[in-house]
């Protein structure tokens, strides 16, 4: 099988992990970086990791050998990259959240469907053993009747995480704060493991950081079928603790806790999860197992997040 030629859209922090994941894979080949915001930054990334640098989607998507894209731009700019990929017929895998609103996601799904371009979302923790094991046990009915499912992401970020970024913690750039940016991986686990959420009662506030969005969310959930649940997401819990998930039932309980004890800094992530994610997408393009997080699946976490923000009275969706 020929290697898939990958263009990385964006050249910031997570794009570097994308590049390492691509370079470590024998199924993928890095063709270069495209950054509409900063060609200089794309050039630096290309010099470090390989490939060319482009400041224009057209040049990047039509470059020789490019037949897969990963999107690693600020969350607000995911949709425009996907529209361009769809226009050029390039299968596209996008960082979480797929986009900052479900309205944008719907437009992305429609554009990809129209041009027959596969669209997937990067939730690299779906390949974690803890998730795979939880899904197997829940699907097999090992927990009996599920009575509760909750997640907690009690993290800390310094103020400069927000003040030095043009988009973190803004409605227009990030689509929210601790919930949509940091806690979304576990929100994704919840929506993948549980039936749909039917009711939400939530509070959200900016308690510790200079953000226009929230830095702390507390939500109570009721799932279809009656199970109750909870979401706690924050970047205001110094010094930060590991994230946890609990799913309890009449015959068993799953209690997940990761080992992160500090601030869970994004620059200290391993790239191996991304590699598994990218290879699963590439395999699906060769006719292998369908990629488990297509656009429709990735929409679910953003839809729940929208409901939580709405219940908390943030009126977020009206800002776009
Ligand atoms: N999967 C994960 O665990 C994980 C971890 C961190 C970040 N992310 C996601 O990756 C994406 C990028 O995050 P990052 O930390 O690399 O961000 P970053 O600020 O370091 O980089 C953003 C990149 O997007 C480009 N860009 C394009 N349009 C932009 C715009 N309108 N505003 C600002 N920048 C723009 C910038 O030039 C830069 O290359 C986000 O969607 C984020 O949610 C995922």
mmCIF file of C-alpha atoms and ligand atoms in Angstrom:
data_model
loop_
_atom_site.group_PDB
_atom_site.id
_atom_site.type_symbol
_atom_site.label_atom_id
_atom_site.label_comp_id
_atom_site.label_asym_id
_atom_site.label_seq_id
_atom_site.Cartn_x
_atom_site.Cartn_y
_atom_site.Cartn_z
ATOM 1 C CA UNK A 1 0.000 0.000 0.000
ATOM 2 C CA UNK A 2 1.304 3.454 -0.946
ATOM 3 C CA UNK A 3 1.721 5.866 1.901
ATOM 4 C CA UNK A 4 -0.993 8.521 2.296
ATOM 5 C CA UNK A 5 0.389 11.987 1.589
ATOM 6 C CA UNK A 6 -0.663 14.247 4.445
ATOM 7 C CA UNK A 7 -0.942 18.024 4.574
ATOM 8 C CA UNK A 8 -1.287 19.526 8.047
ATOM 9 C CA UNK A 9 -3.478 22.647 8.172
ATOM 10 C CA UNK A 10 -2.150 24.936 10.921
ATOM 11 C CA UNK A 11 1.331 24.974 12.407
ATOM 12 C CA UNK A 12 0.833 25.756 16.098
ATOM 13 C CA UNK A 13 1.193 23.567 19.166
ATOM 14 C CA UNK A 14 -0.889 20.523 18.228
ATOM 15 C CA UNK A 15 0.250 20.615 14.591
ATOM 16 C CA UNK A 16 3.682 19.599 15.913
ATOM 17 C CA UNK A 17 2.123 16.454 17.418
ATOM 18 C CA UNK A 18 0.416 15.780 14.097
ATOM 19 C CA UNK A 19 3.779 16.002 12.362
ATOM 20 C CA UNK A 20 5.439 13.614 14.817
ATOM 21 C CA UNK A 21 2.525 11.167 14.490
ATOM 22 C CA UNK A 22 2.739 11.254 10.668
ATOM 23 C CA UNK A 23 6.522 10.906 10.655
ATOM 24 C CA UNK A 24 6.347 7.912 13.030
ATOM 25 C CA UNK A 25 3.871 6.069 10.810
ATOM 26 C CA UNK A 26 4.781 3.721 7.970
ATOM 27 C CA UNK A 27 1.351 4.367 6.430
ATOM 28 C CA UNK A 28 1.661 8.146 6.158
ATOM 29 C CA UNK A 29 4.017 10.650 4.579
ATOM 30 C CA UNK A 30 4.236 14.300 5.575
ATOM 31 C CA UNK A 31 3.801 16.545 2.524
ATOM 32 C CA UNK A 32 3.840 19.836 4.409
ATOM 33 C CA UNK A 33 2.067 22.516 6.431
ATOM 34 C CA UNK A 34 -0.514 25.081 5.339
ATOM 35 C CA UNK A 35 -1.124 28.110 7.551
ATOM 36 C CA UNK A 36 -3.268 31.007 6.325
ATOM 37 C CA UNK A 37 -2.590 32.898 9.517
ATOM 38 C CA UNK A 38 1.195 32.690 9.448
ATOM 39 C CA UNK A 39 3.192 31.389 6.481
ATOM 40 C CA UNK A 40 6.331 32.086 8.514
ATOM 41 C CA UNK A 41 5.157 29.589 11.152
ATOM 42 C CA UNK A 42 4.359 26.984 8.453
ATOM 43 C CA UNK A 43 7.878 27.435 7.056
ATOM 44 C CA UNK A 44 9.431 26.902 10.486
ATOM 45 C CA UNK A 45 7.385 23.746 11.050
ATOM 46 C CA UNK A 46 8.324 22.398 7.601
ATOM 47 C CA UNK A 47 12.007 23.091 8.277
ATOM 48 C CA UNK A 48 11.764 21.107 11.525
ATOM 49 C CA UNK A 49 9.522 18.205 10.505
ATOM 50 C CA UNK A 50 9.779 18.063 6.711
ATOM 51 C CA UNK A 51 7.628 18.843 3.687
ATOM 52 C CA UNK A 52 6.658 22.126 2.061
ATOM 53 C CA UNK A 53 4.977 25.258 3.457
ATOM 54 C CA UNK A 54 1.904 26.867 1.934
ATOM 55 C CA UNK A 55 -0.119 29.980 2.786
ATOM 56 C CA UNK A 56 -3.079 29.027 0.643
ATOM 57 C CA UNK A 57 -5.489 26.059 0.709
ATOM 58 C CA UNK A 58 -5.575 25.742 -3.070
ATOM 59 C CA UNK A 59 -1.813 25.265 -3.328
ATOM 60 C CA UNK A 60 -1.727 22.846 -0.385
ATOM 61 C CA UNK A 61 -4.661 20.656 -1.439
ATOM 62 C CA UNK A 62 -3.575 20.467 -5.057
ATOM 63 C CA UNK A 63 0.091 19.730 -4.309
ATOM 64 C CA UNK A 64 1.403 16.489 -5.780
ATOM 65 C CA UNK A 65 0.750 13.402 -3.669
ATOM 66 C CA UNK A 66 -1.559 15.092 -1.137
ATOM 67 C CA UNK A 67 -4.492 12.759 -0.468
ATOM 68 C CA UNK A 68 -5.262 13.330 3.215
ATOM 69 C CA UNK A 69 -5.432 16.426 5.438
ATOM 70 C CA UNK A 70 -5.380 16.939 9.176
ATOM 71 C CA UNK A 71 -6.739 20.204 10.577
ATOM 72 C CA UNK A 72 -4.897 21.707 13.553
ATOM 73 C CA UNK A 73 -5.975 25.342 13.409
ATOM 74 C CA UNK A 74 -7.718 27.359 16.105
ATOM 75 C CA UNK A 75 -11.132 25.754 16.656
ATOM 76 C CA UNK A 76 -12.997 28.632 14.935
ATOM 77 C CA UNK A 77 -11.092 28.000 11.714
ATOM 78 C CA UNK A 78 -11.798 24.250 11.372
ATOM 79 C CA UNK A 79 -14.829 24.738 9.143
ATOM 80 C CA UNK A 80 -13.130 26.881 6.487
ATOM 81 C CA UNK A 81 -10.348 24.284 6.156
ATOM 82 C CA UNK A 82 -12.917 21.506 5.741
ATOM 83 C CA UNK A 83 -14.827 23.457 3.073
ATOM 84 C CA UNK A 84 -11.568 23.861 1.153
ATOM 85 C CA UNK A 85 -10.691 20.157 1.551
ATOM 86 C CA UNK A 86 -14.161 19.195 0.300
ATOM 87 C CA UNK A 87 -13.774 21.499 -2.688
ATOM 88 C CA UNK A 88 -10.479 19.835 -3.601
ATOM 89 C CA UNK A 89 -11.647 16.268 -2.900
ATOM 90 C CA UNK A 90 -9.169 15.641 -0.044
ATOM 91 C CA UNK A 91 -10.292 13.395 2.882
ATOM 92 C CA UNK A 92 -10.031 15.410 6.075
ATOM 93 C CA UNK A 93 -9.470 14.606 9.738
ATOM 94 C CA UNK A 94 -10.123 17.511 12.122
ATOM 95 C CA UNK A 95 -9.015 18.314 15.660
ATOM 96 C CA UNK A 96 -11.591 18.382 18.434
ATOM 97 C CA UNK A 97 -14.028 20.050 18.667
ATOM 98 C CA UNK A 98 -15.053 19.342 15.071
ATOM 99 C CA UNK A 99 -16.277 22.963 15.048
ATOM 100 C CA UNK A 100 -17.426 25.450 17.659
ATOM 101 C CA UNK A 101 -21.180 25.113 16.919
ATOM 102 C CA UNK A 102 -23.453 22.349 15.629
ATOM 103 C CA UNK A 103 -24.634 24.743 12.903
ATOM 104 C CA UNK A 104 -21.090 24.876 11.554
ATOM 105 C CA UNK A 105 -20.733 21.105 11.890
ATOM 106 C CA UNK A 106 -23.923 20.577 9.892
ATOM 107 C CA UNK A 107 -22.541 22.777 7.113
ATOM 108 C CA UNK A 108 -19.243 20.826 7.145
ATOM 109 C CA UNK A 109 -21.015 17.455 6.997
ATOM 110 C CA UNK A 110 -23.202 18.704 4.128
ATOM 111 C CA UNK A 111 -20.203 20.011 2.146
ATOM 112 C CA UNK A 112 -18.267 16.747 2.575
ATOM 113 C CA UNK A 113 -21.278 14.631 1.720
ATOM 114 C CA UNK A 114 -21.923 16.677 -1.437
ATOM 115 C CA UNK A 115 -18.397 16.174 -2.687
ATOM 116 C CA UNK A 116 -18.054 12.601 -1.382
ATOM 117 C CA UNK A 117 -15.137 13.519 0.871
ATOM 118 C CA UNK A 118 -14.661 11.507 4.109
ATOM 119 C CA UNK A 119 -14.723 13.684 7.245
ATOM 120 C CA UNK A 120 -13.475 12.510 10.642
ATOM 121 C CA UNK A 121 -12.718 14.076 14.008
ATOM 122 C CA UNK A 122 -9.624 13.576 16.166
ATOM 123 C CA UNK A 123 -10.485 12.231 19.610
ATOM 124 C CA UNK A 124 -7.285 10.320 20.201
ATOM 125 C CA UNK A 125 -8.397 9.008 23.620
ATOM 126 C CA UNK A 126 -10.971 6.781 21.880
ATOM 127 C CA UNK A 127 -8.005 4.421 21.337
ATOM 128 C CA UNK A 128 -7.129 4.378 25.061
ATOM 129 C CA UNK A 129 -7.473 0.983 26.688
ATOM 130 C CA UNK A 130 -9.719 2.484 29.396
ATOM 131 C CA UNK A 131 -12.255 3.652 26.801
ATOM 132 C CA UNK A 132 -12.128 0.459 24.732
ATOM 133 C CA UNK A 133 -12.605 -1.642 27.877
ATOM 134 C CA UNK A 134 -15.445 0.541 29.206
ATOM 135 C CA UNK A 135 -17.260 0.330 25.859
ATOM 136 C CA UNK A 136 -16.882 -3.445 25.709
ATOM 137 C CA UNK A 137 -18.198 -3.888 29.265
ATOM 138 C CA UNK A 138 -21.126 -1.492 28.823
ATOM 139 C CA UNK A 139 -22.142 -2.917 25.421
ATOM 140 C CA UNK A 140 -22.025 -6.446 26.914
ATOM 141 C CA UNK A 141 -24.403 -5.330 29.689
ATOM 142 C CA UNK A 142 -21.864 -6.130 32.417
ATOM 143 C CA UNK A 143 -22.895 -3.096 34.482
ATOM 144 C CA UNK A 144 -26.572 -4.100 34.616
ATOM 145 C CA UNK A 145 -28.923 -1.140 34.636
ATOM 146 C CA UNK A 146 -26.761 1.985 34.471
ATOM 147 C CA UNK A 147 -27.794 4.442 37.166
ATOM 148 C CA UNK A 148 -25.100 7.151 36.924
ATOM 149 C CA UNK A 149 -22.404 8.396 34.525
ATOM 150 C CA UNK A 150 -20.254 11.358 35.350
ATOM 151 C CA UNK A 151 -16.988 13.037 34.338
ATOM 152 C CA UNK A 152 -14.654 15.403 36.158
ATOM 153 C CA UNK A 153 -11.843 17.412 34.567
ATOM 154 C CA UNK A 154 -10.344 19.455 37.432
ATOM 155 C CA UNK A 155 -7.474 21.172 35.657
ATOM 156 C CA UNK A 156 -5.480 24.348 36.079
ATOM 157 C CA UNK A 157 -4.231 26.823 33.486
ATOM 158 C CA UNK A 158 -2.153 29.900 34.183
ATOM 159 C CA UNK A 159 -3.642 33.240 33.059
ATOM 160 C CA UNK A 160 -1.105 33.521 30.251
ATOM 161 C CA UNK A 161 -2.615 30.440 28.592
ATOM 162 C CA UNK A 162 -5.469 32.833 27.800
ATOM 163 C CA UNK A 163 -3.748 36.210 27.586
ATOM 164 C CA UNK A 164 -1.015 35.035 25.197
ATOM 165 C CA UNK A 165 -3.492 33.380 22.807
ATOM 166 C CA UNK A 166 -5.645 35.238 20.290
ATOM 167 C CA UNK A 167 -8.425 32.668 20.584
ATOM 168 C CA UNK A 168 -8.373 30.608 23.837
ATOM 169 C CA UNK A 169 -11.244 31.475 26.156
ATOM 170 C CA UNK A 170 -13.111 33.556 23.556
ATOM 171 C CA UNK A 171 -16.558 32.728 22.206
ATOM 172 C CA UNK A 172 -15.600 33.537 18.634
ATOM 173 C CA UNK A 173 -12.287 31.644 18.690
ATOM 174 C CA UNK A 174 -12.764 28.743 21.120
ATOM 175 C CA UNK A 175 -16.568 28.490 21.211
ATOM 176 C CA UNK A 176 -16.383 28.347 25.017
ATOM 177 C CA UNK A 177 -13.859 27.642 27.741
ATOM 178 C CA UNK A 178 -12.986 24.697 29.966
ATOM 179 C CA UNK A 179 -15.899 22.582 28.746
ATOM 180 C CA UNK A 180 -15.442 22.750 24.975
ATOM 181 C CA UNK A 181 -11.668 22.981 24.997
ATOM 182 C CA UNK A 182 -10.377 20.866 27.906
ATOM 183 C CA UNK A 183 -13.238 18.547 28.975
ATOM 184 C CA UNK A 184 -14.459 17.613 25.504
ATOM 185 C CA UNK A 185 -12.452 14.357 25.375
ATOM 186 C CA UNK A 186 -14.437 12.995 28.327
ATOM 187 C CA UNK A 187 -17.679 14.534 27.036
ATOM 188 C CA UNK A 188 -16.954 12.492 23.911
ATOM 189 C CA UNK A 189 -16.554 9.361 26.058
ATOM 190 C CA UNK A 190 -19.891 10.072 27.753
ATOM 191 C CA UNK A 191 -21.795 10.486 24.496
ATOM 192 C CA UNK A 192 -20.102 7.403 23.026
ATOM 193 C CA UNK A 193 -20.842 5.192 26.042
ATOM 194 C CA UNK A 194 -24.279 6.370 27.135
ATOM 195 C CA UNK A 195 -27.713 6.843 25.572
ATOM 196 C CA UNK A 196 -28.608 10.420 24.509
ATOM 197 C CA UNK A 197 -28.895 13.082 27.210
ATOM 198 C CA UNK A 198 -32.527 14.155 27.572
ATOM 199 C CA UNK A 199 -32.222 16.887 30.228
ATOM 200 C CA UNK A 200 -29.523 19.270 31.431
ATOM 201 C CA UNK A 201 -29.332 21.660 34.385
ATOM 202 C CA UNK A 202 -26.099 23.601 34.491
ATOM 203 C CA UNK A 203 -24.151 26.458 35.995
ATOM 204 C CA UNK A 204 -21.065 28.074 34.482
ATOM 205 C CA UNK A 205 -18.846 30.955 35.538
ATOM 206 C CA UNK A 206 -15.495 32.647 34.954
ATOM 207 C CA UNK A 207 -14.072 32.407 38.468
ATOM 208 C CA UNK A 208 -10.295 32.575 38.158
ATOM 209 C CA UNK A 209 -9.193 33.706 34.723
ATOM 210 C CA UNK A 210 -9.589 36.748 32.439
ATOM 211 C CA UNK A 211 -11.855 34.969 29.952
ATOM 212 C CA UNK A 212 -15.071 36.087 28.284
ATOM 213 C CA UNK A 213 -16.271 32.461 28.363
ATOM 214 C CA UNK A 214 -16.427 30.182 31.426
ATOM 215 C CA UNK A 215 -13.529 28.556 33.275
ATOM 216 C CA UNK A 216 -15.758 26.383 35.473
ATOM 217 C CA UNK A 217 -18.872 24.354 34.644
ATOM 218 C CA UNK A 218 -21.049 22.162 36.819
ATOM 219 C CA UNK A 219 -23.889 20.290 35.132
ATOM 220 C CA UNK A 220 -26.415 17.629 36.099
ATOM 221 C CA UNK A 221 -27.696 15.313 33.368
ATOM 222 C CA UNK A 222 -30.545 12.887 32.831
ATOM 223 C CA UNK A 223 -30.010 10.277 30.120
ATOM 224 C CA UNK A 224 -32.635 8.515 28.018
ATOM 225 C CA UNK A 225 -33.715 5.471 30.027
ATOM 226 C CA UNK A 226 -33.419 7.343 33.330
ATOM 227 C CA UNK A 227 -29.746 7.219 34.378
ATOM 228 C CA UNK A 228 -28.469 10.430 35.975
ATOM 229 C CA UNK A 229 -25.106 12.032 35.366
ATOM 230 C CA UNK A 230 -22.745 14.892 35.982
ATOM 231 C CA UNK A 231 -20.098 17.056 34.314
ATOM 232 C CA UNK A 232 -17.473 19.125 36.144
ATOM 233 C CA UNK A 233 -15.030 20.950 33.902
ATOM 234 C CA UNK A 234 -12.591 23.601 35.010
ATOM 235 C CA UNK A 235 -9.234 25.242 34.397
ATOM 236 C CA UNK A 236 -9.506 26.978 37.770
ATOM 237 C CA UNK A 237 -8.562 24.117 40.151
ATOM 238 C CA UNK A 238 -4.933 24.761 41.167
ATOM 239 C CA UNK A 239 -2.664 22.796 40.859
ATOM 240 C CA UNK A 240 -4.836 20.531 38.699
ATOM 241 C CA UNK A 241 -5.655 16.851 39.167
ATOM 242 C CA UNK A 242 -6.215 13.906 36.863
ATOM 243 C CA UNK A 243 -9.484 13.583 34.998
ATOM 244 C CA UNK A 244 -11.984 10.933 36.080
ATOM 245 C CA UNK A 245 -15.071 9.147 34.790
ATOM 246 C CA UNK A 246 -17.471 6.969 36.701
ATOM 247 C CA UNK A 247 -20.216 4.813 35.233
ATOM 248 C CA UNK A 248 -22.224 2.963 37.868
ATOM 249 C CA UNK A 249 -24.831 0.252 37.430
ATOM 250 C CA UNK A 250 -26.771 -2.369 39.349
ATOM 251 C CA UNK A 251 -24.179 -5.078 38.562
ATOM 252 C CA UNK A 252 -20.924 -3.159 38.312
ATOM 253 C CA UNK A 253 -19.096 0.158 38.212
ATOM 254 C CA UNK A 254 -16.371 1.538 35.974
ATOM 255 C CA UNK A 255 -14.140 4.054 37.738
ATOM 256 C CA UNK A 256 -11.560 5.619 35.433
ATOM 257 C CA UNK A 257 -8.869 7.980 36.652
ATOM 258 C CA UNK A 258 -5.895 9.049 34.567
ATOM 259 C CA UNK A 259 -2.452 9.426 36.021
ATOM 260 C CA UNK A 260 -1.989 13.116 35.302
ATOM 261 C CA UNK A 261 -1.500 14.883 38.573
ATOM 262 C CA UNK A 262 -0.245 18.279 37.446
ATOM 263 C CA UNK A 263 -1.680 20.787 35.059
ATOM 264 C CA UNK A 264 -2.223 18.308 32.197
ATOM 265 C CA UNK A 265 -0.330 20.644 29.917
ATOM 266 C CA UNK A 266 -1.143 20.267 26.229
ATOM 267 C CA UNK A 267 2.554 20.559 25.298
ATOM 268 C CA UNK A 268 3.284 17.373 27.275
ATOM 269 C CA UNK A 269 0.918 15.101 25.368
ATOM 270 C CA UNK A 270 2.242 11.908 23.774
ATOM 271 C CA UNK A 271 1.662 11.760 20.002
ATOM 272 C CA UNK A 272 0.925 8.027 19.896
ATOM 273 C CA UNK A 273 -2.860 8.530 20.290
ATOM 274 C CA UNK A 274 -2.835 10.837 17.296
ATOM 275 C CA UNK A 275 -0.864 8.262 15.326
ATOM 276 C CA UNK A 276 -3.468 5.547 16.020
ATOM 277 C CA UNK A 277 -6.227 7.968 15.086
ATOM 278 C CA UNK A 278 -4.555 9.001 11.799
ATOM 279 C CA UNK A 279 -3.780 5.389 10.845
ATOM 280 C CA UNK A 280 -7.381 4.321 11.558
ATOM 281 C CA UNK A 281 -8.594 7.115 9.260
ATOM 282 C CA UNK A 282 -6.062 6.156 6.563
ATOM 283 C CA UNK A 283 -7.094 2.472 6.815
ATOM 284 C CA UNK A 284 -10.763 3.434 6.432
ATOM 285 C CA UNK A 285 -9.871 5.293 3.225
ATOM 286 C CA UNK A 286 -8.352 2.050 1.868
ATOM 287 C CA UNK A 287 -11.651 0.232 2.478
ATOM 288 C CA UNK A 288 -10.816 -0.998 5.992
ATOM 289 C CA UNK A 289 -12.947 -0.644 9.130
ATOM 290 C CA UNK A 290 -15.038 2.540 8.979
ATOM 291 C CA UNK A 291 -13.482 5.375 10.967
ATOM 292 C CA UNK A 292 -15.309 5.407 14.356
ATOM 293 C CA UNK A 293 -15.680 9.192 14.672
ATOM 294 C CA UNK A 294 -17.161 10.577 11.440
ATOM 295 C CA UNK A 295 -18.746 14.050 11.444
ATOM 296 C CA UNK A 296 -22.110 12.834 12.752
ATOM 297 C CA UNK A 297 -20.476 11.126 15.753
ATOM 298 C CA UNK A 298 -18.292 14.156 16.578
ATOM 299 C CA UNK A 299 -21.391 16.380 16.422
ATOM 300 C CA UNK A 300 -22.810 14.678 19.557
ATOM 301 C CA UNK A 301 -20.267 16.114 22.011
ATOM 302 C CA UNK A 302 -20.690 19.653 20.651
ATOM 303 C CA UNK A 303 -24.488 19.272 20.797
ATOM 304 C CA UNK A 304 -24.320 18.299 24.482
ATOM 305 C CA UNK A 305 -21.903 21.150 25.195
ATOM 306 C CA UNK A 306 -24.329 23.583 23.531
ATOM 307 C CA UNK A 307 -27.142 22.303 25.755
ATOM 308 C CA UNK A 308 -24.995 22.743 28.858
ATOM 309 C CA UNK A 309 -24.033 26.322 27.914
ATOM 310 C CA UNK A 310 -27.672 27.086 27.099
ATOM 311 C CA UNK A 311 -28.868 25.736 30.445
ATOM 312 C CA UNK A 312 -26.188 27.793 32.203
ATOM 313 C CA UNK A 313 -27.668 30.882 30.563
ATOM 314 C CA UNK A 314 -24.619 31.785 28.554
ATOM 315 C CA UNK A 315 -26.580 32.283 25.322
ATOM 316 C CA UNK A 316 -23.491 31.111 23.518
ATOM 317 C CA UNK A 317 -25.073 30.083 20.250
ATOM 318 C CA UNK A 318 -26.462 33.593 19.763
ATOM 319 C CA UNK A 319 -22.938 34.973 19.596
ATOM 320 C CA UNK A 320 -22.252 33.549 16.153
HETATM 321 N N1 LIG B 1 -6.430 16.476 20.590
HETATM 322 C C1 LIG B 1 -5.895 17.155 21.593
HETATM 323 O O1 LIG B 1 -5.600 16.605 22.665
HETATM 324 C C2 LIG B 1 -5.645 18.629 21.414
HETATM 325 C C3 LIG B 1 -4.737 19.300 22.248
HETATM 326 C C4 LIG B 1 -4.517 20.668 22.042
HETATM 327 C C5 LIG B 1 -5.233 21.350 21.029
HETATM 328 N N2 LIG B 1 -6.137 20.657 20.278
HETATM 329 C C6 LIG B 1 -6.938 21.363 19.240
HETATM 330 O O2 LIG B 1 -6.057 21.729 18.180
HETATM 331 C C7 LIG B 1 -6.451 22.968 17.616
HETATM 332 C C8 LIG B 1 -5.258 23.924 17.622
HETATM 333 O O3 LIG B 1 -4.820 24.116 18.959
HETATM 334 P P1 LIG B 1 -3.328 24.611 19.259
HETATM 335 O O4 LIG B 1 -3.153 24.460 20.723
HETATM 336 O O5 LIG B 1 -2.383 23.960 18.336
HETATM 337 O O6 LIG B 1 -3.459 26.163 18.913
HETATM 338 P P2 LIG B 1 -2.297 27.194 18.512
HETATM 339 O O7 LIG B 1 -2.826 28.544 18.856
HETATM 340 O O8 LIG B 1 -0.997 26.743 19.051
HETATM 341 O O9 LIG B 1 -2.231 27.047 16.921
HETATM 342 C C9 LIG B 1 -3.301 27.465 16.107
HETATM 343 C C10 LIG B 1 -2.910 27.372 14.660
HETATM 344 O O10 LIG B 1 -4.034 27.778 13.866
HETATM 345 C C11 LIG B 1 -3.630 28.816 12.964
HETATM 346 N N3 LIG B 1 -4.830 29.639 12.751
HETATM 347 C C12 LIG B 1 -5.587 29.630 11.632
HETATM 348 N N4 LIG B 1 -6.641 30.432 11.759
HETATM 349 C C13 LIG B 1 -6.561 30.976 12.971
HETATM 350 C C14 LIG B 1 -7.387 31.899 13.670
HETATM 351 N N5 LIG B 1 -8.495 32.413 13.115
HETATM 352 N N6 LIG B 1 -7.015 32.252 14.916
HETATM 353 C C15 LIG B 1 -5.892 31.743 15.476
HETATM 354 N N7 LIG B 1 -5.092 30.848 14.852
HETATM 355 C C16 LIG B 1 -5.420 30.466 13.603
HETATM 356 C C17 LIG B 1 -2.454 29.508 13.645
HETATM 357 O O11 LIG B 1 -1.607 30.140 12.712
HETATM 358 C C18 LIG B 1 -1.755 28.305 14.277
HETATM 359 O O12 LIG B 1 -0.950 27.628 13.326
HETATM 360 C C19 LIG B 1 -7.653 23.445 18.424
HETATM 361 O O13 LIG B 1 -8.838 23.116 17.750
HETATM 362 C C20 LIG B 1 -7.556 22.658 19.729
HETATM 363 O O14 LIG B 1 -8.824 22.431 20.329
HETATM 364 C C21 LIG B 1 -6.334 19.326 20.438
#
